[in-house]
Structures are given as structure tokens and as C-alpha cells.
Short mmCIF file of C-alpha atoms and ligand atoms in Angstrom, two decimals:
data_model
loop_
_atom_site.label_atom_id
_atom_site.label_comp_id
_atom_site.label_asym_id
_atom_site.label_seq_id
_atom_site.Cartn_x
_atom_site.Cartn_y
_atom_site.Cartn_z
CA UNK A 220 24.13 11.68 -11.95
CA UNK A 221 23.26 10.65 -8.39
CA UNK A 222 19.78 10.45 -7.67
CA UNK A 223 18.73 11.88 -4.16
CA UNK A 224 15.50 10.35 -3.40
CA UNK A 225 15.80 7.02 -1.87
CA UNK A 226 19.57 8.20 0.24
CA UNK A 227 19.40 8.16 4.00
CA UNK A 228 21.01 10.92 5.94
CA UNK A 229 24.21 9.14 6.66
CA UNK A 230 24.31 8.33 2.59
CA UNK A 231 23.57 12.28 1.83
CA UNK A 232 26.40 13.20 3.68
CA UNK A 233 28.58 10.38 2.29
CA UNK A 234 27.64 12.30 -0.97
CA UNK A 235 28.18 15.71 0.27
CA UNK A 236 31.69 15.30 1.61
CA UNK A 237 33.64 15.65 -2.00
CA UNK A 238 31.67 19.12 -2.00
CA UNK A 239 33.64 19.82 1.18
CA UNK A 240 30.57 21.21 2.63
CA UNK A 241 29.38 20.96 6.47
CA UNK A 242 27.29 17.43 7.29
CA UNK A 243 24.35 20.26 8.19
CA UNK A 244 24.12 21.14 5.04
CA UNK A 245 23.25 17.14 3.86
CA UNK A 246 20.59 17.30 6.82
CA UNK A 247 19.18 20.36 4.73
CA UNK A 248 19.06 18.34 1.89
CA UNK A 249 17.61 15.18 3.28
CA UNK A 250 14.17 18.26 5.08
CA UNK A 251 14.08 19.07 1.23
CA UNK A 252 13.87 15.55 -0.14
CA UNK A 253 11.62 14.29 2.72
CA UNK A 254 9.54 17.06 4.32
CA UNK A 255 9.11 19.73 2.14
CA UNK A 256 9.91 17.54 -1.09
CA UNK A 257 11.02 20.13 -3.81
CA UNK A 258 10.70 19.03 -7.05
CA UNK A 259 14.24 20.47 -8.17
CA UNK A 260 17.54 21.55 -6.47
CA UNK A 261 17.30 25.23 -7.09
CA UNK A 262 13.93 25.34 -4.77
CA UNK A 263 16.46 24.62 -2.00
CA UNK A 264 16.45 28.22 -1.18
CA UNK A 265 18.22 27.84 2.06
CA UNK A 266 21.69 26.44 0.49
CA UNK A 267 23.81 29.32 -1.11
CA UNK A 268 23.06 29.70 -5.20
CA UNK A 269 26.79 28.33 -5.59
CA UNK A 270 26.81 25.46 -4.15
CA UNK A 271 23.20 24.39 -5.49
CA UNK A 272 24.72 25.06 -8.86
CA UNK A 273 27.52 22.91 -7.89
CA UNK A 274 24.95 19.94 -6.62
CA UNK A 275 22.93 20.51 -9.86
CA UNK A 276 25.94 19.49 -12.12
CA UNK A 277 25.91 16.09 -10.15
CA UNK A 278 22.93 15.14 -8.49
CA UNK A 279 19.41 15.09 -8.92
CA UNK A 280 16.35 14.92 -6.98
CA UNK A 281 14.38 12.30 -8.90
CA UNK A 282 14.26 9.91 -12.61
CA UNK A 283 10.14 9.48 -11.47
CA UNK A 284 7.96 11.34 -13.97
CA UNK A 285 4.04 11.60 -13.30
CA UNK A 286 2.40 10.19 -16.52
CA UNK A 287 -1.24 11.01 -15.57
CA UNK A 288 -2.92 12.56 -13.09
CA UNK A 289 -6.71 11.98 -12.49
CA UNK A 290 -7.92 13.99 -9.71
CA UNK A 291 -11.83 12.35 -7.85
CA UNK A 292 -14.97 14.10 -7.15
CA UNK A 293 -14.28 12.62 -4.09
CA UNK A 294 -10.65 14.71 -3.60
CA UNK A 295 -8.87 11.49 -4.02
CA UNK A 296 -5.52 11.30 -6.67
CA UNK A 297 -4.38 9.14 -8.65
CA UNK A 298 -0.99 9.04 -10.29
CA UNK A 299 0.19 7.01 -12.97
CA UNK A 300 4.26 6.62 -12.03
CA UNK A 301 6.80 6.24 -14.78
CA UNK A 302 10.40 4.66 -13.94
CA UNK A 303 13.14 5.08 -16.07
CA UNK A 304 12.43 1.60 -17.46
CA UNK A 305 8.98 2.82 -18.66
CA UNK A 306 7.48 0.59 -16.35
CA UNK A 307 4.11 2.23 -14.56
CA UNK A 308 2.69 1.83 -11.39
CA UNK A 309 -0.82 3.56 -9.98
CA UNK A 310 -0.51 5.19 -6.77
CA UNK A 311 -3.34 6.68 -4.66
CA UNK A 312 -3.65 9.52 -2.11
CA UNK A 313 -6.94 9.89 0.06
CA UNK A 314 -8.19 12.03 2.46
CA UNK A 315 -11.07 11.76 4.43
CA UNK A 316 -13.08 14.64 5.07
CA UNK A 317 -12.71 15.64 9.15
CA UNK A 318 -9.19 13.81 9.48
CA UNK A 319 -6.10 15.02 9.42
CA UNK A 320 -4.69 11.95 7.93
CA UNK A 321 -3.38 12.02 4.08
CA UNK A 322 -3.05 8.19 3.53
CA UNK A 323 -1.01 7.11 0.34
CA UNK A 324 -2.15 4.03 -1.18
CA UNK A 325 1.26 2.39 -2.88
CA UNK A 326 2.20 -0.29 -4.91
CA UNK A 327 4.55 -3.40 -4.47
CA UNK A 328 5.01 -4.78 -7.77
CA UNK A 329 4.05 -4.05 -11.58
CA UNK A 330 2.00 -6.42 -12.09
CA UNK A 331 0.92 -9.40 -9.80
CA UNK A 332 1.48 -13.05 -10.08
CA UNK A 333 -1.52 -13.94 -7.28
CA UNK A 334 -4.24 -13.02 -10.63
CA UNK A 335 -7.63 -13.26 -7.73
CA UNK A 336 -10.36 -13.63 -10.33
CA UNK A 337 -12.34 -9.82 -8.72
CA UNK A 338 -9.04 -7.95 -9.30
CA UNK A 339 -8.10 -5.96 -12.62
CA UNK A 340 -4.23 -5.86 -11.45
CA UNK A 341 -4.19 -9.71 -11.24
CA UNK A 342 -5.16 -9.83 -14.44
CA UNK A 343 -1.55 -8.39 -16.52
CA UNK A 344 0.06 -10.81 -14.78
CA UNK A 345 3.30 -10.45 -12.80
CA UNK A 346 5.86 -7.93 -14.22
CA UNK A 347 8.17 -7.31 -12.14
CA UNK A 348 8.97 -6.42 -8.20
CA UNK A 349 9.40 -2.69 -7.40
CA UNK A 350 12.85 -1.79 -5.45
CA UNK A 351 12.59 -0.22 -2.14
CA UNK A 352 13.81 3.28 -3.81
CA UNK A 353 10.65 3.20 -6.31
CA UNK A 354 8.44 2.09 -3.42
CA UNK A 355 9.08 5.26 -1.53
CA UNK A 356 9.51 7.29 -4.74
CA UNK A 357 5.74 6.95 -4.97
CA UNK A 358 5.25 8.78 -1.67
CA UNK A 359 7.52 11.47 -2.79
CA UNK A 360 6.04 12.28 -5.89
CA UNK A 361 2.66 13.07 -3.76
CA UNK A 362 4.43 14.56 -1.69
CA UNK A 363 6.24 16.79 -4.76
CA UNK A 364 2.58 17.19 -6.24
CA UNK A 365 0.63 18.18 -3.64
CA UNK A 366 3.21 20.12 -0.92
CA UNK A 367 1.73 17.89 1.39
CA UNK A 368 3.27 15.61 3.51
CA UNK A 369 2.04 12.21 3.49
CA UNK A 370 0.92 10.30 7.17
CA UNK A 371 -0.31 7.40 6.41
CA UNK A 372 0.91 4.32 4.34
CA UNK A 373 -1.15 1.45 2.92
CA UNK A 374 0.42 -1.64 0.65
CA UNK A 375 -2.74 -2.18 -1.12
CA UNK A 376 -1.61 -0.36 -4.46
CA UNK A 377 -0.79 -3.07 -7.19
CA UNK A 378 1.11 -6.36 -6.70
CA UNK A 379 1.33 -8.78 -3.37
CA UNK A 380 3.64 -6.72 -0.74
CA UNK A 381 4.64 -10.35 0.56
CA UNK A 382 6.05 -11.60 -2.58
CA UNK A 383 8.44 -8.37 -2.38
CA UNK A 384 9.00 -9.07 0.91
CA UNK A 385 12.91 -7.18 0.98
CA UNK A 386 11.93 -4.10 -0.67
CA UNK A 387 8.94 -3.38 1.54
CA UNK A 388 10.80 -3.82 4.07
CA UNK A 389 13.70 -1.34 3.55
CA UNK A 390 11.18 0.69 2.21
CA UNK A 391 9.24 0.64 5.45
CA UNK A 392 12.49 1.17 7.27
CA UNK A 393 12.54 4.65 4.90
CA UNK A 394 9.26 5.36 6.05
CA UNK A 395 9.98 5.22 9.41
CA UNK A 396 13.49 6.85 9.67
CA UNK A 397 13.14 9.52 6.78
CA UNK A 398 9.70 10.49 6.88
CA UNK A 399 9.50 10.05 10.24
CA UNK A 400 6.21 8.07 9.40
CA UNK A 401 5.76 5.81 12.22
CA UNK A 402 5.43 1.51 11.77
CA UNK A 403 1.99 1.76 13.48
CA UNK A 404 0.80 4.32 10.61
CA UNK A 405 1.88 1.59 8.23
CA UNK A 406 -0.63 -1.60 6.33
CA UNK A 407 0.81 -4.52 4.62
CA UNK A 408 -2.06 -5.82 3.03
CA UNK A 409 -1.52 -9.87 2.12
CA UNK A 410 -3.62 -12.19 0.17
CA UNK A 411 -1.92 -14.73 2.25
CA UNK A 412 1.52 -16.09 1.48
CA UNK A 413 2.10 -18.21 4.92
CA UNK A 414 5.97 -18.83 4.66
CA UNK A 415 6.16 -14.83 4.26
CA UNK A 416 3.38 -14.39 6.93
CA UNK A 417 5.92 -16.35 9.63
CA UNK A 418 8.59 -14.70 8.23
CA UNK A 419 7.13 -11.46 9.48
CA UNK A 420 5.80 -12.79 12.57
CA UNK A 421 9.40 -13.29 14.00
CA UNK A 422 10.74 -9.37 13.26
CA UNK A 423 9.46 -7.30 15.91
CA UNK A 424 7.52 -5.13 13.38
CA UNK A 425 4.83 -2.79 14.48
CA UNK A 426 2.93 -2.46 10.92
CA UNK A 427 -0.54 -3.91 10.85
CA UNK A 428 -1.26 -6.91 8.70
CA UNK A 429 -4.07 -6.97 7.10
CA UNK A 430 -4.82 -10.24 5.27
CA UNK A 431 -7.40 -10.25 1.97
CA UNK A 432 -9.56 -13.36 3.26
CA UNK A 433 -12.68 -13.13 1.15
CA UNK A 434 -14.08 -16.28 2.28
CA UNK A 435 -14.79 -18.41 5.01
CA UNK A 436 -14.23 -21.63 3.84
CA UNK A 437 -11.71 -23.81 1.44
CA UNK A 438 -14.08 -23.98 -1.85
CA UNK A 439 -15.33 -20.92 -2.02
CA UNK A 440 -12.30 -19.15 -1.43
CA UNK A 441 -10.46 -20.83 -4.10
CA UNK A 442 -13.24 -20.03 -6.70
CA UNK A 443 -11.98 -16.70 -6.48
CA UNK A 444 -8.57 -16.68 -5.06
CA UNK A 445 -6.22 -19.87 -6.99
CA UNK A 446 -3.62 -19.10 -3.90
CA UNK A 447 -6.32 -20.64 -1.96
CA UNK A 448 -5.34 -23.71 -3.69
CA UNK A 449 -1.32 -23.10 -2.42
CA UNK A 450 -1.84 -21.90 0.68
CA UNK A 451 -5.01 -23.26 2.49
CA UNK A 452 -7.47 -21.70 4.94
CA UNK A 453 -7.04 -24.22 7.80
CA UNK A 454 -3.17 -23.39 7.33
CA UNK A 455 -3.28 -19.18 7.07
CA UNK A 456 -5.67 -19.48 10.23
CA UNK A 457 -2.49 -21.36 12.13
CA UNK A 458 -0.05 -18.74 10.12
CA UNK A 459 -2.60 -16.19 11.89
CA UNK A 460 -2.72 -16.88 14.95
CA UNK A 461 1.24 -17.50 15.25
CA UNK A 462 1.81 -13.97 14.13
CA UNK A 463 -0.88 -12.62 16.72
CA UNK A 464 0.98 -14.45 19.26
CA UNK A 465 4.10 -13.53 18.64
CA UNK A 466 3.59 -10.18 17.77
CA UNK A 467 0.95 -9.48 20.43
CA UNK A 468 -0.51 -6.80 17.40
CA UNK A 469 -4.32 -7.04 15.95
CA UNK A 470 -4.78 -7.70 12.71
CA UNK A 471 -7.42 -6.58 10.07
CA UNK A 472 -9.13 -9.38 8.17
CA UNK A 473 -10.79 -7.40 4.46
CA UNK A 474 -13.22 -8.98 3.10
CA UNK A 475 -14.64 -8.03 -0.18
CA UNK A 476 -18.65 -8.27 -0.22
CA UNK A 477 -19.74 -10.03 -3.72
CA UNK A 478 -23.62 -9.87 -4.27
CA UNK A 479 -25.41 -13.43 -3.60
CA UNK A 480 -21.63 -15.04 -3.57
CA UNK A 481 -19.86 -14.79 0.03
CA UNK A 482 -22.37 -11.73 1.57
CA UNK A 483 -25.08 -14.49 2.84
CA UNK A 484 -26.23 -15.24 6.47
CA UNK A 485 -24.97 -18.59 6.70
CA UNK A 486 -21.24 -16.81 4.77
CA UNK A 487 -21.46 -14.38 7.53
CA UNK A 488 -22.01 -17.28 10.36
CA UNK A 489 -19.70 -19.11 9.48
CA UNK A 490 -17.34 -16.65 8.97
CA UNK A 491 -18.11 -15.08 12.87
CA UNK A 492 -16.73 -19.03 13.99
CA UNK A 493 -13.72 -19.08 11.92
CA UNK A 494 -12.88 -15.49 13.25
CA UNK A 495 -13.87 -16.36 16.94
CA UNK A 496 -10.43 -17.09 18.50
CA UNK A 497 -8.35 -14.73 16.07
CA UNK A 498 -7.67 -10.96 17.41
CA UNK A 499 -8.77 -8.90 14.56
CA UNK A 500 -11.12 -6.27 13.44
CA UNK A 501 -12.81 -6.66 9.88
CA UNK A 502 -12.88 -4.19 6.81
CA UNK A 503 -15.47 -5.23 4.82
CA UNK A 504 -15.09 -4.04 1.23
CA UNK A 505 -18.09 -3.65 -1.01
CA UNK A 506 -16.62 -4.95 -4.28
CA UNK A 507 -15.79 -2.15 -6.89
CA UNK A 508 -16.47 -3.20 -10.30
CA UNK A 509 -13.84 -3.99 -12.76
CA UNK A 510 -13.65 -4.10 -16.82
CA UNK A 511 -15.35 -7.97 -17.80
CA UNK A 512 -17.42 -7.84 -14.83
CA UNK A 513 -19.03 -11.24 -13.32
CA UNK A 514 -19.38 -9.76 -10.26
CA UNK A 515 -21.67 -7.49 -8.37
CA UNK A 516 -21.44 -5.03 -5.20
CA UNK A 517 -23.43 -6.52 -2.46
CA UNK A 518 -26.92 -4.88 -2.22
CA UNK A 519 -26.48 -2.48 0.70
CA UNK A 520 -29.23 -4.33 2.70
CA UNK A 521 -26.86 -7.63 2.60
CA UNK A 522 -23.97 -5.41 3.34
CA UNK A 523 -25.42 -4.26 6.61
CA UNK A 524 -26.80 -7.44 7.46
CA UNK A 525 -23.44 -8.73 7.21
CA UNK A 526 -21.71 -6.26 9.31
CA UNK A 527 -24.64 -7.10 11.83
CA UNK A 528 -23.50 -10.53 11.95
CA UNK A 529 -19.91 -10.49 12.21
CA UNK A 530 -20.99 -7.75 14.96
CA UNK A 531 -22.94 -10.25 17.12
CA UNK A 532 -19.76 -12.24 16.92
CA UNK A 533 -17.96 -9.90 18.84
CA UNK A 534 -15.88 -8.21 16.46
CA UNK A 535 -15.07 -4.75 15.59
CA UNK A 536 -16.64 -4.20 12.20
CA UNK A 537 -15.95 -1.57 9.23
CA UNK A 538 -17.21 -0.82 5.91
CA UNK A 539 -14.59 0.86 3.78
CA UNK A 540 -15.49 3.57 2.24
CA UNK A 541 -15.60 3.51 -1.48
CA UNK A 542 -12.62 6.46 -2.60
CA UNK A 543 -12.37 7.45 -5.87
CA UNK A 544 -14.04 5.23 -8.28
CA UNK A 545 -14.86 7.71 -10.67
CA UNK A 546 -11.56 7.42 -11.26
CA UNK A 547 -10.88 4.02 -11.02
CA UNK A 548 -8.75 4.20 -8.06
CA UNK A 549 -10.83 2.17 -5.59
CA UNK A 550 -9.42 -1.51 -4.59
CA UNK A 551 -8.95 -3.43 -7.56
CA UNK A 552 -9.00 -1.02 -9.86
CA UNK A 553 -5.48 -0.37 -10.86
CA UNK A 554 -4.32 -1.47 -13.65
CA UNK A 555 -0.94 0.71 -14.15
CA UNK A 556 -1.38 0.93 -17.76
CA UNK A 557 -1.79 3.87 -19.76
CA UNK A 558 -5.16 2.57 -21.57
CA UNK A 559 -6.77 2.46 -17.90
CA UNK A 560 -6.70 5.90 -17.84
CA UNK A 561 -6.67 7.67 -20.63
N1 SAH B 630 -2.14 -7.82 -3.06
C1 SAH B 630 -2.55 -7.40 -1.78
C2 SAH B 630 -2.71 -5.91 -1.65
C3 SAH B 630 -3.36 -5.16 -2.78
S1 SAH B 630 -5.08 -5.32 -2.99
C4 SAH B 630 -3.82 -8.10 -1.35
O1 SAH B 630 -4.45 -8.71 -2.19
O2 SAH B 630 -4.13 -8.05 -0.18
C5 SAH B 630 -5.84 -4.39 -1.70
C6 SAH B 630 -7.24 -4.90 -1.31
O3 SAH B 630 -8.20 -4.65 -2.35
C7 SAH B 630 -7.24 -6.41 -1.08
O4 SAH B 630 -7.98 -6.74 0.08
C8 SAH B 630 -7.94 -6.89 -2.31
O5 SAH B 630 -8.47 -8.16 -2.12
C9 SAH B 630 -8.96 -5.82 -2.55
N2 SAH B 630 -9.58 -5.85 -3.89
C10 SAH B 630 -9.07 -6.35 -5.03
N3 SAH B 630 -9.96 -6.23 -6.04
C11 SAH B 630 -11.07 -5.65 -5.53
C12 SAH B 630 -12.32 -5.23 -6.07
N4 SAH B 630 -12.62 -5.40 -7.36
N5 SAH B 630 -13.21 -4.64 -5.24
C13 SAH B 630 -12.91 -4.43 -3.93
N6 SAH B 630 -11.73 -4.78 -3.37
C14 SAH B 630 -10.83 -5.39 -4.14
FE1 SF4 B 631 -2.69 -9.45 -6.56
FE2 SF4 B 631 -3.92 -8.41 -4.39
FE3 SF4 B 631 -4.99 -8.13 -6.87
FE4 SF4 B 631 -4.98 -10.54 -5.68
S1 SF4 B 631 -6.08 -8.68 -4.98
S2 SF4 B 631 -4.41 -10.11 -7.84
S3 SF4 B 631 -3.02 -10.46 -4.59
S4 SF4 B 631 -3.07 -7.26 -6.15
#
């Protein structure tokens, strides 16, 4: 059986010749798949009942099943994503209230080998990388879900994009050419793999980068983050600033705020300095708690103190709103496995 999620339009009517069919009717098959995303063939109402019958004996739409679906006070969803392996992956949609934008939050990876110590996906350790097909399958099963169609993308889903670095690539190539969602709707968060960072710096990609920093200096990053320990903050500031100057594009520096850990005056100081010379705009992310919990949110007086700071430094500062952790579907909360949700 073929599988038609995933196929570009040239590939669909590749397929579609042996029917002997018109190459029209493959770009009715590709607005199903991407746009209005049916769930199964005979919902393609506008193709004659013979021919769907035909398609049904050797294609089909999708092998992605939706294990569980928790649905936020807060509207967001998340999905727990079976592949035909019986691997899972948690995917997130969110909306924000007055916008128009449906962003889907996807994963990279099962898994992930980076294991930062505030993170409950870290902590399964690396599975495996996701191909570019089950990347974009995520998207589609919202899409199939909901009859919505999805506008925004975010990597920040499980696993480190950068580590995947092919498949998010050709998935982001799906994104834009299929779904006709554009690069500058599309986030590759990183915790900050440098060879992979200039990698990216020299395609001509319009994403944004966003890059999980966390800290402002050497030790206390790497009391939290052991990539620190690989790939050094004096070194991803130099990785940094190449890719702003060869890509000419702002980036987004997130920074999670831990009570009394990096959410001080002198953190916030010293982090203004580091950022001075970098174009970027900061996310600061109030931490979300996870199972075995050493951590704590930032009170929200330190949290606005903190913005005030960075603020006075000249940046551009947000606090990200906290979506769906009622649900366990804010950052750092997925854990793709079936005892997280159930
Ligand atoms: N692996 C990538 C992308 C996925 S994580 C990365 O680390 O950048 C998406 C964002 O959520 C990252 O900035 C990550 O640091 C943050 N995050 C992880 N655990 C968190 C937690 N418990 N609370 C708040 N944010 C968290
Ligand atoms: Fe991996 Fe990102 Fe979680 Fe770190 S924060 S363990 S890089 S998914």
C-alpha cells in the first residue's frame, strides 16, 4: 500500500499515472492531503466513486494513529502520535485567543540525547530521530482532527531539531511547498549544537532560530545543561553572531526563569552584556514543573523584574505564555509515553 501523506505533487502524479488518470486529478489529491486533510479516500468527494475505489485498493492516506487526545482548559491539544513502529511522539496545537494563528508545536526525535536536567523529555533518553514524513505527519493529523489548517510551526516538541538536522529540513521544505506554510512562520528551537548552528547559517533559510540559552555564563549553564560542557558559551556566542551575519535574520534567545537560580539581578545584568551586540529578542519562559521536581517557577515579582532588566538593555522582551499545563503540554513537559498521560 502506498502511503499518501508525506508525497509531493510531482510524486502524486508519479503515482497516479498507472491509474491513467489526468495529472489534475493528483493536484486534487495533494488539496485533500494538505488543505482540507481527509482522514480517508472516500471523503474525496470531488474524484468519481470509481476511481476512489480504485485508489482505495492501493493507496492510503496515512499508517499515523492518534493514541490519546487530551484537550486544555486553555483550548490547547495534545496528541499522543503512534507510528507503525509503536514509537510515540507528543505533539501540541495552540491558539491564542484574538489571533488568527493555529501554531503546531512538533517533535524532532523520540526521545533526546541532550537530557537538560529541567526537561522531562531529556530524561528517556535518545530513541530515535523522526523521518521527515513523520515530522509532517504530526501536522496532518491536527490538521485531520481538528479540520483546521495549521499556520504556524514550532520545533520545540520533543528531541533537539539540530541533531535531526536532514529530516527537519525536508520536512521544512514540505512545509513550505505543500502547505504552503511559509519559512518565516517556521521556529527551530536549538539548545545549541554549534557545528549544526554554522551549518544552517550558510543555507539561505528564512526560519527563525531560536536558541535555549538558560544562562549567562559557563558554570551555571552547565549545572543544568551537560551540552554546556560540549559546546561552550563563549563559542555559541561566536556560532551566534556568524549566523546573524550571514543570515541578516533576528534570532530569539528563550530563557527559562528558575526561582532563586538564574532569575536574579546580577543573572539578569549580566545576561543584558552578553546579549548587547547579538540581534535578538528574548522569550523568557517561566519554568513549568516536571515529575521529580528540584526546581521552581520564578516568583512573578522576579519574573518582571527580570524582563525589566533585559528591557533597560535594549532588547525586545517576552514572557511566554504558559499553554496547556493542565495537560502537561507546556515546554518540557512531554514525555511521549503512554504513562504521561493516561
Ligand atoms: N530541544 C530543543 C527544542 C525543544 S524544547 C531545545 O531545547 O531548544 C523547547 C523549549 O522548552 C526549550 O527552550 C527548552 O529549553 C524549554 N523547556 C524545557 N523544559 C522546560 C521546562 N520544564 N519549563 C519551561 N521550559 C522548558
Ligand atoms: Fe532535549 Fe530540548 Fe529537552 Fe534539552 S530541553 S533535553 S535539548 S528536548
Amino acid at each position: 500500500m502506498k502511503v499518501l501523506s508525506g508525497l509531493s505533487l510531482e510524486q502524486l502524479e508519479n503515482f497516479m499515472e498507472e491509474f491513467g488518470v489526468t495529472k489534475f486529478r493528483a493536484k486534487q489529491v495533494h488539496n485533500w492531503i494538505y488543505f482540507k486533510s481527509v482522514s480517508n479516500i472516500d471523503e474525496m468527494t470531488n474524484l468519481s466513486k470509481e476511481f476512489r475505489e480504485e485508489l482505495k485498493t492501493k493507496a492510503i492516506i496515512t499508517e499515523t494513529k492518534i493514541k490519546v487526545k487530551q484537550v486544555s482548559s486553555d483550548g490547547t491539544i495534545k496528541y499522543l502520535i503512534e507510528y507503525p513502529d509503536g514509537e510515540c511522539v507528543e505533539t501540541v496545537l495552540m491558539r491564542f485567543d484574538n489571533r488568527a494563528n493555529l501554531t503546531a508545536c512538533v517533535s524532532s526525535q523520540v526521545g533526546c540525547a541532550v537530557n537538560c536536567s529541567f526537561c522531562a523529555t531529556g530524561k528517556r533518553g535518545f530513541i530515535r530521530n523522526l523521518s521527515f514524513v513523520e515530522i509532517i505527519e504530526q501536522v496532518l493529523t491536527i490538521q485531520r482532527d481538528t479540520g483546521l489548517k495549521v499556520t504556524n510551526i514550532v520545533f520545540m516538541g520533543q528531541g533537539e531539531p539540530l541533531l535531526n538536522l536532514t529530516n527537519v529540513l525536508k520536512a521544512i521544505e514540505i512545509f513550505n511547498n505543500d502547505f504552503q506554510i511559509g519559512a518565516r512562520r517556521i521556529t527551530i528551537s536549538t539548545s545549541g549544537i554549534i557545528p549544526k548552528i554554522n551549518e544552517l547559517a550558510e543555507k539561505e533559510l528564512q526560519s527563525t532560530l531560536a536558541i535555549s540559552l538558560h544562562a549567562p555564563n559557563h558554570k551555571l549553564r552547565a549545572e543544568i545543561m551537560p551540552i554546556e560542557n560540549k559546546y561552550p558559551i563563549d563559542e555559541l556566542k561566536k556560532a551566534l553572531l556568524n549566523y546573524v551575519e550571514k543570515t541578516g535574520r533576528r534570532i530569539t534567545v528563550e530563557y527559562i526563569l528558575i526561582n532563586n537560580f538564574n532569575d536574579t539581578t546580577e543573572v539578569a545584568k549580566e545576561l543584558g552584556y552578553l546579549l548587547k551586540d547579538l540581534k535578538c529578542n528574548i522569550n523568557l519562559i517561566p519554568y513549568n514543573s516536571t515529575s521529580n521536581d528540584k526546581f521552581k517557577k520564578s516568583s512573578n515579582n522576579n519574573i518582571m523584574k527580570f524582563k525589566y532588566l533585559l528591557e533597560h538593555s535594549g532588547k525586545k522582551v517576552t514572557v511566554r505564555l504558559e499553554r496547556g499545563a493542565d495537560i502537561d503540554a507546556a515546554c518540557g513537559q512531554l514525555k511521549g509515553k503512554v504513562d504521561n498521560v493516561l
